Amino acid sequence: LLSICFLSPPVNTDRACVFLACSQNNECIQRAGNICGLRQNCARTDFCMGYFKLDSGNPTPVLLGCSINQAFSPNLTCNASIHFPNFIGSVCNLFFCNMNITWNQQGKQYEYKQPWYSSVTTVNFILSLFILDVKCAILVIIPAGALILLFSFIIVLKWKFYLKCCNTSYNDLGKHLEIQKVVACNHFATVWRGTFKGFSVAIKVFPTARQREFTKEKHVYKLPLMMHSGIVRFLVDGKIGNEFLLVLELATHGSLNAFLTRTVCDWACMLKLAQTLSQGLAYLHTDLKMNGVYKPAVAHCDLSSSNVLVRADGSCALCDFGSAIVLQHQPPHRYTHILKDRVQMCTLQYLAPEILEGCANLNSSYFLLQADVYSLGLLLWEILMRCSDLCTGSPVPVHMLPYETEMGHSPSLDELLIFVMEKRLRPTIPHFWAGVSSGLALHELLEDCWDHDADARLTAACVANRLASL
């Protein structure tokens, strides 16, 4: 029995799910809908999801809530799979259906036609009866006796894929890779923490429906000359059953969003974050030839504080290249589709005004790089707002996303068009920066990054140079 109290009207009355998340997971899952105690009202999908750790064959929930992944078919009542040997992932589309899962270990064997073989077991999803707090209303979700058995084949996966960059054989990978817990999730994939050959790594898993994003991101990581301190290090890639996987460097502090939420920076900390972020983007934008090897310029196209990682040494690293565009022989008509994709899939408050309105100059790919610089300006604003040395005599503000003060956590496209495009307003810069050494220079830097005219904005390389001169 679970007691839940409604503190506010649900965002989407079509679906509500049980909520459970640790501090590391809160950042990603809270975007899926409003949270009220142990209830989450889904804002993006009609699906509940749950990740369970198998402990002596018994599933223990580690992450419950609304799914933010649009990859699941609405015709499915439940979609369950074992992503890793000691975890179960489940998706279902009934009220509060993600609470309980009964795991039947005694299943029949099934032989796949693929080069690897797996055992298949039966999963019985038992939907629990929830009784709400007396102060609210008593809601019976599942009538007595109406148990819905949702059967799904579960593939026990063996790690058998060829890893070029590490020269690891199929068999070797399975021996050296260990999965521990979910650390993040986004529109396309779920990120797990684990170890590879004894070293901590991040493991990004894409469902079958997101193969396109997996392929795009892998392609960017595997471009020549992509090894740079400002870009998260790519280790290996492969396929696990019907899912696709990237193994990446693990950033100890997590996303920039999470880091700024819990950390107040001094001048040195702030400057390192800002410089390494700008240097990483400048390198990504660089068209580079070296010793007969060519790296084309790449536009990230989805920069946000959730898509930048912070390492243990306080440096930033760019990640999440599923929306990135390699600027190499792109016909002008292709950019029309790119503009539509940006608005539909990316974090709206970080999009440049010309992308929001769809009025960019499509004759050149340069507009994509300058749209990244607009996003960079907003990221720098987030970093600077958490710098104690810029707040002399004033308390350091809590971390806020761009435009969150003016329009809330998730502003709509129409709200942003009015505020950013028509009124040409930007996040507020505190007046007391003017009394601090380099405060005016930083103010000017931000304005030159998010200028309404894309051609008037600085390049990422120029931003890095200005920060280096402070």
Coordinates of C-alpha atoms in Angstrom, one line a residue:
L1 CA 0.0 0.0 0.0
L2 CA 1.3 3.5 -0.9
S3 CA 0.0 6.8 0.4
I4 CA 0.1 9.7 -2.0
C5 CA -1.1 13.3 -1.5
F6 CA -2.0 15.6 -4.4
L7 CA -0.4 19.0 -3.8
S8 CA -1.2 20.4 -7.2
P9 CA -3.3 19.5 -10.3
P10 CA -1.6 17.1 -12.6
V11 CA 0.1 18.4 -15.7
N12 CA -1.4 15.5 -17.8
T13 CA -4.3 13.6 -16.4
D14 CA -3.8 10.8 -18.9
R15 CA -1.0 9.2 -17.0
A16 CA 0.5 9.1 -13.5
C17 CA 3.3 7.0 -12.3
V18 CA 5.0 6.1 -9.0
F19 CA 8.1 8.2 -8.5
L20 CA 11.4 7.1 -6.9
A21 CA 14.8 8.6 -7.7
C22 CA 18.1 9.3 -5.9
S23 CA 19.8 12.7 -6.1
Q24 CA 21.8 11.6 -9.2
N25 CA 18.7 10.8 -11.2
N26 CA 16.5 13.7 -10.1
E27 CA 17.8 16.0 -12.8
C28 CA 16.7 14.0 -15.7
I29 CA 13.5 12.5 -14.5
Q30 CA 12.0 15.7 -13.1
R31 CA 11.7 16.9 -16.6
A32 CA 9.2 14.1 -17.4
G33 CA 6.4 15.7 -15.3
N34 CA 5.4 17.4 -12.0
I35 CA 6.4 15.5 -8.9
C36 CA 4.2 15.3 -5.8
G37 CA 5.6 13.1 -3.1
L38 CA 5.7 9.6 -4.5
R39 CA 3.6 10.5 -7.5
Q40 CA 4.7 11.9 -10.9
N41 CA 2.1 13.3 -13.4
C42 CA 3.4 12.7 -16.9
A43 CA 4.0 15.7 -19.1
R44 CA 5.7 14.2 -22.1
T45 CA 4.5 10.6 -22.7
D46 CA 1.8 8.1 -21.6
F47 CA 4.3 5.6 -20.3
C48 CA 5.6 4.8 -16.8
M49 CA 9.1 3.3 -16.6
G50 CA 11.1 1.5 -13.9
Y51 CA 14.6 0.2 -13.5
F52 CA 15.1 -2.6 -11.0
K53 CA 18.3 -4.1 -9.7
L54 CA 18.3 -7.9 -9.3
D55 CA 19.5 -8.9 -5.9
S56 CA 19.6 -12.7 -5.5
G57 CA 16.9 -12.9 -8.2
N58 CA 14.7 -10.3 -6.5
P59 CA 14.0 -7.0 -8.3
T60 CA 14.6 -3.9 -6.2
P61 CA 13.5 -0.5 -7.7
V62 CA 16.3 2.0 -8.2
L63 CA 14.5 4.5 -10.6
L64 CA 10.7 4.9 -11.1
G65 CA 8.8 7.6 -12.8
C66 CA 7.3 8.9 -16.1
S67 CA 9.2 8.0 -19.3
I68 CA 10.7 10.9 -21.3
N69 CA 11.7 8.7 -24.2
Q70 CA 9.3 8.8 -27.1
A71 CA 10.7 5.7 -28.7
F72 CA 8.0 3.3 -27.4
S73 CA 5.0 2.4 -29.5
P74 CA 1.7 3.5 -27.9
N75 CA 0.2 0.2 -28.8
L76 CA 2.4 -1.6 -26.3
T77 CA 1.1 -2.3 -22.9
C78 CA 4.5 -3.2 -21.6
N79 CA 8.0 -3.3 -23.0
A80 CA 10.6 -5.0 -20.8
S81 CA 14.2 -6.0 -21.3
I82 CA 17.3 -6.8 -19.4
H83 CA 19.8 -4.1 -20.4
F84 CA 22.5 -5.7 -18.3
P85 CA 23.0 -8.9 -16.3
N86 CA 21.9 -7.5 -13.0
F87 CA 19.3 -4.9 -14.0
I88 CA 15.8 -5.0 -15.5
G89 CA 14.2 -2.1 -17.4
S90 CA 10.4 -2.0 -17.8
V91 CA 7.9 0.3 -19.6
C92 CA 4.1 0.1 -19.2
N93 CA 1.1 2.3 -20.0
L94 CA -1.3 2.0 -17.1
F95 CA -1.7 4.2 -14.0
F96 CA 1.0 3.5 -11.4
C97 CA 2.0 0.3 -13.3
N98 CA 5.7 0.8 -12.5
M99 CA 5.6 0.0 -8.8
N100 CA 5.9 -3.8 -8.5
I101 CA 7.4 -6.4 -10.8
T102 CA 7.5 -10.1 -10.1
W103 CA 10.5 -11.7 -11.6
N104 CA 10.2 -15.4 -12.6
Q105 CA 13.7 -16.8 -12.9
Q106 CA 12.5 -20.2 -14.2
G107 CA 12.0 -19.6 -17.9
K108 CA 12.4 -21.6 -21.0
Q109 CA 15.4 -21.4 -23.3
Y110 CA 15.1 -19.8 -26.7
E111 CA 17.7 -19.8 -29.4
Y112 CA 18.3 -16.7 -31.5
K113 CA 19.6 -16.6 -35.0
Q114 CA 22.2 -14.0 -34.1
P115 CA 25.8 -15.1 -33.4
W116 CA 25.1 -15.1 -29.7
Y117 CA 22.6 -17.1 -27.7
S118 CA 20.4 -16.0 -24.8
S119 CA 17.9 -17.4 -22.4
V120 CA 14.4 -16.0 -22.3
T121 CA 12.3 -15.8 -19.3
T122 CA 8.8 -14.7 -18.4
V123 CA 8.1 -11.5 -16.6
N124 CA 4.9 -11.1 -14.7
F125 CA 4.0 -7.5 -14.0
I126 CA 1.6 -7.2 -11.1
L127 CA 0.0 -3.8 -10.7
S128 CA -0.4 -2.8 -7.1
L129 CA -3.4 -1.4 -5.3
F130 CA -2.7 2.2 -4.3
I131 CA -4.7 3.9 -1.5
L132 CA -4.3 7.7 -1.3
D133 CA -3.9 9.7 1.9
V134 CA -7.1 10.4 3.8
K135 CA -6.7 14.1 3.2
C136 CA -6.9 13.5 -0.5
A137 CA -9.2 11.0 -2.2
I138 CA -9.1 7.3 -2.0
L139 CA -8.3 6.0 -5.5
V140 CA -8.5 2.4 -6.3
I141 CA -6.3 1.9 -9.4
I142 CA -6.7 -1.8 -9.9
P143 CA -10.0 -3.5 -9.0
A144 CA -9.6 -6.6 -6.8
G145 CA -8.8 -9.7 -8.8
A146 CA -8.0 -7.8 -12.0
L147 CA -4.3 -8.7 -12.4
I148 CA -2.8 -8.0 -15.8
L149 CA -0.1 -10.4 -16.8
L150 CA 2.2 -8.8 -19.3
F151 CA 4.5 -11.3 -20.9
S152 CA 7.7 -10.3 -22.7
F153 CA 10.7 -12.0 -23.9
I154 CA 13.8 -11.0 -21.9
I155 CA 17.1 -11.4 -23.5
V156 CA 20.1 -12.2 -21.2
L157 CA 22.7 -10.4 -23.1
K158 CA 26.3 -11.4 -23.6
W159 CA 28.8 -8.6 -24.5
K160 CA 30.1 -9.7 -27.9
F161 CA 31.0 -6.9 -30.1
Y162 CA 34.2 -5.7 -31.7
L163 CA 35.8 -2.6 -30.2
K164 CA 38.2 -1.1 -32.7
C165 CA 39.6 1.7 -30.5
C166 CA 40.4 -0.6 -27.6
N167 CA 41.2 -3.7 -29.7
T168 CA 39.0 -5.8 -27.4
S169 CA 37.4 -9.0 -28.6
Y170 CA 33.8 -10.0 -28.1
N171 CA 34.6 -12.3 -25.2
D172 CA 37.0 -9.9 -23.5
L173 CA 34.4 -7.1 -23.3
G174 CA 31.9 -9.1 -21.3
K175 CA 34.6 -10.0 -18.8
H176 CA 35.7 -6.5 -18.1
L177 CA 32.4 -4.5 -18.2
E178 CA 30.3 -4.1 -15.1
I179 CA 27.1 -2.1 -14.8
Q180 CA 26.2 -0.3 -11.5
K181 CA 23.4 2.3 -11.7
V182 CA 21.5 4.7 -13.8
V183 CA 23.0 8.2 -13.7
A184 CA 21.1 10.2 -16.4
C185 CA 18.5 10.0 -19.1
N186 CA 17.4 12.1 -22.0
H187 CA 15.1 12.0 -25.1
F188 CA 17.3 9.4 -26.8
A189 CA 19.0 7.2 -24.3
T190 CA 19.7 6.1 -20.7
V191 CA 23.2 6.6 -19.2
W192 CA 24.5 4.1 -16.7
R193 CA 27.6 4.2 -14.5
G194 CA 29.8 1.2 -14.6
T195 CA 33.4 -0.1 -14.9
F196 CA 35.4 -1.2 -17.9
K197 CA 38.7 -3.1 -17.1
G198 CA 38.5 -1.6 -13.6
F199 CA 38.1 2.0 -14.7
S200 CA 34.9 3.9 -14.1
V201 CA 32.9 4.7 -17.3
A202 CA 29.6 6.0 -18.5
I203 CA 27.5 3.6 -20.6
K204 CA 25.0 5.2 -22.9
V205 CA 22.2 2.8 -24.1
F206 CA 19.9 3.6 -27.0
P207 CA 16.7 1.7 -27.7
T208 CA 16.2 0.2 -31.2
A209 CA 14.0 3.1 -32.3
R210 CA 16.9 5.5 -31.6
Q211 CA 19.4 3.8 -33.8
R212 CA 19.6 7.0 -36.0
E213 CA 20.7 9.1 -33.0
F214 CA 23.2 6.4 -31.9
T215 CA 24.7 6.3 -35.3
K216 CA 25.0 10.1 -35.5
E217 CA 26.6 10.4 -32.1
K218 CA 29.0 7.5 -32.8
H219 CA 30.0 9.1 -36.1
V220 CA 30.9 12.4 -34.4
Y221 CA 32.9 10.7 -31.7
K222 CA 34.8 8.7 -34.3
L223 CA 35.7 11.7 -36.5
P224 CA 39.5 12.0 -37.0
L225 CA 41.3 14.3 -34.5
M226 CA 38.3 14.4 -32.1
M227 CA 40.5 13.8 -29.1
H228 CA 40.4 17.0 -27.1
S229 CA 40.2 17.9 -23.4
G230 CA 37.0 19.8 -24.0
I231 CA 35.2 16.8 -25.5
V232 CA 34.2 13.8 -23.4
R233 CA 36.4 10.8 -24.3
F234 CA 34.9 8.1 -26.4
L235 CA 36.0 4.6 -25.6
V236 CA 34.0 1.9 -27.4
D237 CA 30.7 1.2 -29.1
G238 CA 28.6 -1.9 -29.8
K239 CA 25.2 -3.5 -29.9
I240 CA 23.6 -5.4 -27.0
G241 CA 20.7 -7.5 -28.3
N242 CA 18.5 -4.9 -30.0
E243 CA 20.0 -1.9 -28.2
F244 CA 23.0 0.2 -29.1
L245 CA 25.7 1.2 -26.7
L246 CA 28.4 3.8 -26.3
V247 CA 31.1 3.6 -23.6
L248 CA 32.4 7.0 -22.6
E249 CA 34.6 8.7 -20.0
L250 CA 32.8 9.2 -16.7
A251 CA 32.8 12.8 -15.5
T252 CA 32.8 12.7 -11.7
H253 CA 30.7 15.8 -11.1
G254 CA 28.0 14.9 -13.6
S255 CA 26.3 17.5 -15.7
L256 CA 27.1 21.2 -15.5
N257 CA 23.5 21.7 -14.4
A258 CA 23.9 19.4 -11.5
F259 CA 27.3 20.8 -10.5
L260 CA 26.0 24.4 -10.5
T261 CA 22.9 23.4 -8.5
R262 CA 25.0 22.2 -5.6
T263 CA 28.2 24.2 -6.0
V264 CA 29.1 27.9 -5.5
C265 CA 32.2 28.8 -7.5
D266 CA 35.0 31.2 -6.7
W267 CA 36.7 33.1 -9.4
A268 CA 39.2 30.4 -10.3
C269 CA 36.5 27.7 -10.4
M270 CA 34.3 29.9 -12.5
L271 CA 37.0 30.8 -15.0
K272 CA 38.1 27.2 -15.5
L273 CA 34.5 26.1 -16.2
A274 CA 34.0 29.0 -18.7
Q275 CA 37.4 28.6 -20.4
T276 CA 37.3 24.9 -20.9
L277 CA 33.7 25.0 -22.1
S278 CA 34.6 27.7 -24.6
Q279 CA 37.7 25.9 -25.7
G280 CA 35.9 22.6 -26.2
L281 CA 33.2 24.3 -28.4
A282 CA 35.9 26.2 -30.4
Y283 CA 37.7 23.0 -31.1
L284 CA 34.4 21.3 -32.1
H285 CA 33.8 24.2 -34.6
T286 CA 37.3 24.0 -36.0
D287 CA 37.9 22.7 -39.6
L288 CA 41.2 21.0 -39.0
K289 CA 43.8 19.4 -41.2
M290 CA 46.9 17.7 -39.7
N291 CA 49.4 15.3 -41.2
G292 CA 47.0 14.4 -44.0
V293 CA 44.1 13.8 -41.6
Y294 CA 41.0 16.0 -41.8
K295 CA 38.4 16.9 -39.1
P296 CA 35.4 18.8 -40.4
A297 CA 33.7 21.5 -38.3
V298 CA 30.8 20.2 -36.2
A299 CA 27.9 22.1 -34.8
H300 CA 26.6 20.7 -31.5
C301 CA 23.0 22.0 -32.1
D302 CA 21.8 21.1 -28.6
L303 CA 24.0 22.8 -26.1
S304 CA 22.5 23.0 -22.6
S305 CA 23.8 22.7 -19.1
S306 CA 22.6 19.1 -19.1
N307 CA 24.8 18.3 -22.2
V308 CA 28.0 19.6 -20.6
L309 CA 29.9 17.4 -18.1
V310 CA 32.2 18.5 -15.3
R311 CA 35.3 16.4 -14.5
A312 CA 36.9 15.9 -11.1
D313 CA 39.4 18.7 -11.9
G314 CA 36.7 21.2 -12.5
S315 CA 37.0 21.3 -16.3
C316 CA 34.1 21.0 -18.7
A317 CA 33.6 18.5 -21.5
L318 CA 31.0 18.5 -24.3
C319 CA 28.8 15.4 -24.7
D320 CA 25.5 14.3 -26.2
F321 CA 26.1 14.6 -30.0
G322 CA 22.9 13.0 -31.1
S323 CA 21.7 16.2 -32.6
A324 CA 25.1 17.4 -33.9
I325 CA 25.6 18.3 -37.6
V326 CA 28.9 17.6 -39.4
L327 CA 29.4 20.6 -41.6
Q328 CA 30.5 18.8 -44.7
H329 CA 28.8 19.0 -48.1
Q330 CA 25.4 19.8 -46.7
P331 CA 23.0 21.0 -49.5
P332 CA 21.0 24.2 -48.5
H333 CA 17.6 22.5 -48.5
R334 CA 18.9 20.1 -45.8
Y335 CA 19.0 23.0 -43.3
T336 CA 15.2 23.4 -43.6
H337 CA 14.7 20.0 -42.0
I338 CA 17.5 20.8 -39.5
L339 CA 15.6 23.9 -38.3
K340 CA 12.4 21.9 -37.7
D341 CA 14.3 19.2 -35.9
R342 CA 15.9 21.7 -33.5
V343 CA 12.6 23.1 -32.3
Q344 CA 11.1 19.7 -31.9
M345 CA 13.9 17.9 -30.1
C346 CA 16.2 20.4 -28.4
T347 CA 15.9 22.3 -25.1
L348 CA 13.9 25.3 -26.3
Q349 CA 15.3 28.0 -23.9
Y350 CA 18.9 27.5 -25.3
L351 CA 17.9 27.9 -29.0
A352 CA 19.0 31.0 -30.8
P353 CA 16.2 33.4 -31.9
E354 CA 16.7 32.6 -35.6
I355 CA 16.3 28.9 -34.9
L356 CA 13.1 29.5 -32.8
E357 CA 11.5 31.5 -35.6
G358 CA 13.0 29.4 -38.4
C359 CA 14.4 32.5 -40.2
A360 CA 18.1 31.6 -40.4
N361 CA 20.2 32.2 -43.5
L362 CA 20.1 28.7 -45.1
N363 CA 22.7 29.5 -47.7
S364 CA 25.5 28.7 -45.3
S365 CA 26.1 26.3 -42.5
Y366 CA 27.7 29.1 -40.6
F367 CA 24.4 29.9 -38.9
L368 CA 24.6 26.6 -37.0
L369 CA 27.9 27.5 -35.5
Q370 CA 26.6 31.0 -34.4
A371 CA 23.5 29.4 -33.0
D372 CA 25.9 27.3 -30.8
V373 CA 27.6 30.6 -29.6
Y374 CA 24.2 32.0 -28.5
S375 CA 23.7 28.8 -26.4
L376 CA 27.3 29.2 -25.1
G377 CA 26.4 32.7 -23.9
L378 CA 23.5 31.3 -21.9
L379 CA 25.8 28.6 -20.4
L380 CA 28.3 31.2 -19.4
W381 CA 25.6 33.2 -17.8
E382 CA 24.6 30.2 -15.7
I383 CA 28.2 29.7 -14.6
L384 CA 28.8 33.4 -13.8
M385 CA 25.6 33.6 -11.8
R386 CA 27.0 31.0 -9.4
C387 CA 30.4 32.9 -8.8
S388 CA 30.7 34.2 -5.3
D389 CA 33.5 36.7 -6.3
L390 CA 31.0 38.4 -8.7
C391 CA 28.5 38.8 -5.8
T392 CA 30.4 41.0 -3.4
G393 CA 28.0 42.2 -0.7
S394 CA 25.2 40.1 -2.1
P395 CA 24.1 36.5 -1.7
V396 CA 24.9 34.1 -4.5
P397 CA 21.7 33.4 -6.4
V398 CA 20.5 29.8 -6.6
H399 CA 21.1 28.1 -9.9
M400 CA 18.5 28.9 -12.5
L401 CA 18.1 27.9 -16.1
P402 CA 18.1 30.7 -18.7
Y403 CA 14.7 32.5 -18.6
E404 CA 13.5 30.4 -15.7
T405 CA 13.0 33.5 -13.5
E406 CA 10.9 35.1 -16.2
M407 CA 9.0 32.2 -17.7
G408 CA 9.4 29.1 -15.4
H409 CA 11.4 25.9 -15.8
S410 CA 10.0 24.9 -19.2
P411 CA 8.9 27.9 -21.3
S412 CA 6.8 27.3 -24.4
L413 CA 7.9 28.1 -27.9
D414 CA 5.3 31.0 -28.1
E415 CA 6.6 32.5 -24.8
L416 CA 10.2 32.4 -26.0
L417 CA 9.3 33.9 -29.4
I418 CA 7.7 36.9 -27.6
F419 CA 10.4 37.3 -25.0
V420 CA 13.5 36.5 -27.0
M421 CA 12.5 37.3 -30.6
E422 CA 10.0 40.1 -30.4
K423 CA 11.1 41.9 -27.2
R424 CA 14.8 40.9 -27.7
L425 CA 15.2 40.3 -24.0
R426 CA 17.9 38.1 -22.4
P427 CA 18.6 36.7 -18.9
T428 CA 19.1 39.5 -16.3
I429 CA 22.7 40.4 -15.5
P430 CA 23.0 41.7 -11.9
H431 CA 23.9 45.4 -11.6
F432 CA 26.5 44.8 -9.0
W433 CA 28.8 43.1 -11.5
A434 CA 29.7 46.6 -12.6
G435 CA 31.5 47.2 -9.3
V436 CA 33.7 44.1 -9.7
S437 CA 37.0 43.9 -11.5
S438 CA 36.3 42.3 -15.0
G439 CA 32.6 42.5 -14.3
L440 CA 31.9 44.9 -17.2
A441 CA 34.1 42.8 -19.5
L442 CA 32.0 39.7 -18.6
H443 CA 28.8 41.6 -19.2
E444 CA 30.0 42.7 -22.6
L445 CA 31.1 39.1 -23.4
L446 CA 27.7 37.7 -22.7
E447 CA 26.0 40.4 -24.8
D448 CA 28.4 39.7 -27.7
C449 CA 27.5 35.9 -27.5
W450 CA 23.7 36.3 -27.5
D451 CA 23.4 39.2 -29.9
H452 CA 20.2 39.1 -31.8
D453 CA 22.1 39.4 -35.1
A454 CA 23.8 36.0 -35.6
D455 CA 26.6 37.6 -37.8
A456 CA 27.4 40.0 -35.0
R457 CA 28.1 37.3 -32.4
L458 CA 31.6 36.3 -31.5
T459 CA 33.0 33.0 -32.6
A460 CA 33.6 30.3 -30.0
A461 CA 37.4 30.7 -30.5
C462 CA 37.1 34.5 -29.8
V463 CA 35.1 33.8 -26.6
A464 CA 37.8 31.4 -25.4
N465 CA 40.5 34.1 -26.2
R466 CA 38.6 36.8 -24.3
L467 CA 38.2 34.6 -21.3
A468 CA 41.9 33.8 -21.4
S469 CA 42.8 37.5 -21.3
L470 CA 40.9 38.0 -18.0

